[in-house]
Amino acid sequence: MEISERKKKILAAIVDEYISTAEPVGSKTIAQNAGLGFSSATIRNEMAELTAMGYLEQPHTSAGRVPSAAGYRLYVNELMKKHRLSIEETEEINRSMSQKMLELDRVLSDVGKLTSSLTNYPALALAAPSEPVTVKRFDIIYVDTNTFIIVAMLSNNAVKNKLVNLPFSVEREMTQKLATVFNANFTGITEDKVTEQLIRTTERAVSDTYGLVAVIVGFVLEVLSETRSASAFVSGTTNLLRQPEFRDPDKAHDLMNYLSDSSHLLDLPALGAQAEGRGNVKVIIGPENVAEELKDSSVVMASYNAGDGTRGFIGVVGPTRMDYSDVAAKLSYIAAGLSKMFASGHELPPELQNKLIKGDDIHE
């Protein structure tokens, strides 16, 4: 069913008012505060129709209305105004992000804390390979009769190596043969393709009676397993207690307990391509979340390029009443800065700050 422009304006005003007050919104409040130029009676009639259409809900018989999940979705997709960060806000973010990039886990933890402090919501910081990593090339370097080095260059251009000390002697020709066979059979395949049959076939191909193939395969599986793992951090879960929606201790405890297990975060629908949003910012509202603990919450995530085939996400979890425009602007800015820094290894570029100050779009 088509929704009129008047209804859209009234719905947007109701969402903005509810974000600000956390109290059900009445027609008189909108007539007095929103500056729409509609009478209270007109607004009341439109609110009744918006309720019938599923965009508003009435918590109590005599109370005003609050947005439904469908109302928030329409607001996020079409109605909310783009929030422009102030100079003070961009300067605060830049000061916190100006250090040179160090190891990924530390960056995720620090940026998660920054995001939580900027938004006053629990913050999520994640990074995972954007596609499965495989071995691109093997080198088996002969050192002496009892020692060789396995070198594996990965599809994300990382290089892993292992020194192998043997209690028996191995000829140089054997290490060369191992390198040839592993390059032929173990490059370009994912961990699940390293089967028992492939291992046995390789052992026969090189006439291995010492277990050398098993040593190299063990190294390969260890490396591929490490690159498949993801990092996830949660910061500021106690910020939930500041929100009126989570004054119920049981409700707050369930969500905080869910967030405390970072393994849940890797399954968030906001990480998928199907999540709705604008640009690199994705929003999952209330019942759109698959986890029962998130049914009364919204998840807003922004993605960035963490380099070496790794995709990063920074986001927040909060009540469905959250200020989506403000949160989206801050997450988009932080994500854009992270992409720039991971690409260059330097502090946030000045031109990125200028774009936000001018209100320009930022696209990666």
mmCIF file of N, CA and C in Angstrom, residues 14 51 54 72-73 83 146 155 244 249 272 297 364:
data_model
loop_
_atom_site.group_PDB
_atom_site.id
_atom_site.type_symbol
_atom_site.label_atom_id
_atom_site.label_comp_id
_atom_site.label_asym_id
_atom_site.label_seq_id
_atom_site.Cartn_x
_atom_site.Cartn_y
_atom_site.Cartn_z
ATOM 1 N N ILE A 14 7.250 11.614 14.318
ATOM 2 C CA ILE A 14 6.997 10.747 15.479
ATOM 3 C C ILE A 14 8.264 9.997 15.866
ATOM 4 N N THR A 51 -1.167 3.499 12.149
ATOM 5 C CA THR A 51 -1.261 2.355 13.071
ATOM 6 C C THR A 51 -1.911 1.172 12.369
ATOM 7 N N GLY A 54 0.404 -0.598 10.147
ATOM 8 C CA GLY A 54 1.494 -1.331 10.789
ATOM 9 C C GLY A 54 2.757 -0.539 11.020
ATOM 10 N N TYR A 72 10.210 1.900 11.736
ATOM 11 C CA TYR A 72 11.645 2.199 11.774
ATOM 12 C C TYR A 72 12.312 1.865 10.441
ATOM 13 N N ARG A 73 11.907 0.746 9.840
ATOM 14 C CA ARG A 73 12.516 0.356 8.565
ATOM 15 C C ARG A 73 12.246 1.410 7.497
ATOM 16 N N HIS A 83 22.690 12.874 8.871
ATOM 17 C CA HIS A 83 23.321 13.611 9.973
ATOM 18 C C HIS A 83 24.719 14.052 9.560
ATOM 19 N N ASN A 146 69.184 -33.015 8.251
ATOM 20 C CA ASN A 146 68.166 -33.199 9.286
ATOM 21 C C ASN A 146 67.196 -32.013 9.406
ATOM 22 N N SER A 155 47.068 -16.934 -0.506
ATOM 23 C CA SER A 155 46.339 -16.163 -1.513
ATOM 24 C C SER A 155 46.114 -14.724 -1.089
ATOM 25 N N PRO A 244 16.185 3.659 28.764
ATOM 26 C CA PRO A 244 14.936 3.327 29.479
ATOM 27 C C PRO A 244 14.419 1.935 29.146
ATOM 28 N N PRO A 249 15.996 -5.391 34.782
ATOM 29 C CA PRO A 249 17.276 -6.107 34.934
ATOM 30 C C PRO A 249 17.338 -7.407 34.143
ATOM 31 N N GLY A 272 25.712 -9.625 6.583
ATOM 32 C CA GLY A 272 25.407 -10.205 5.281
ATOM 33 C C GLY A 272 25.058 -9.161 4.247
ATOM 34 N N SER A 297 15.944 -5.034 19.949
ATOM 35 C CA SER A 297 17.106 -4.170 19.740
ATOM 36 C C SER A 297 17.367 -3.996 18.246
ATOM 37 N N GLU A 364 33.613 4.383 -0.032
ATOM 38 C CA GLU A 364 34.850 3.609 -0.204
ATOM 39 C C GLU A 364 34.685 2.680 -1.363
#
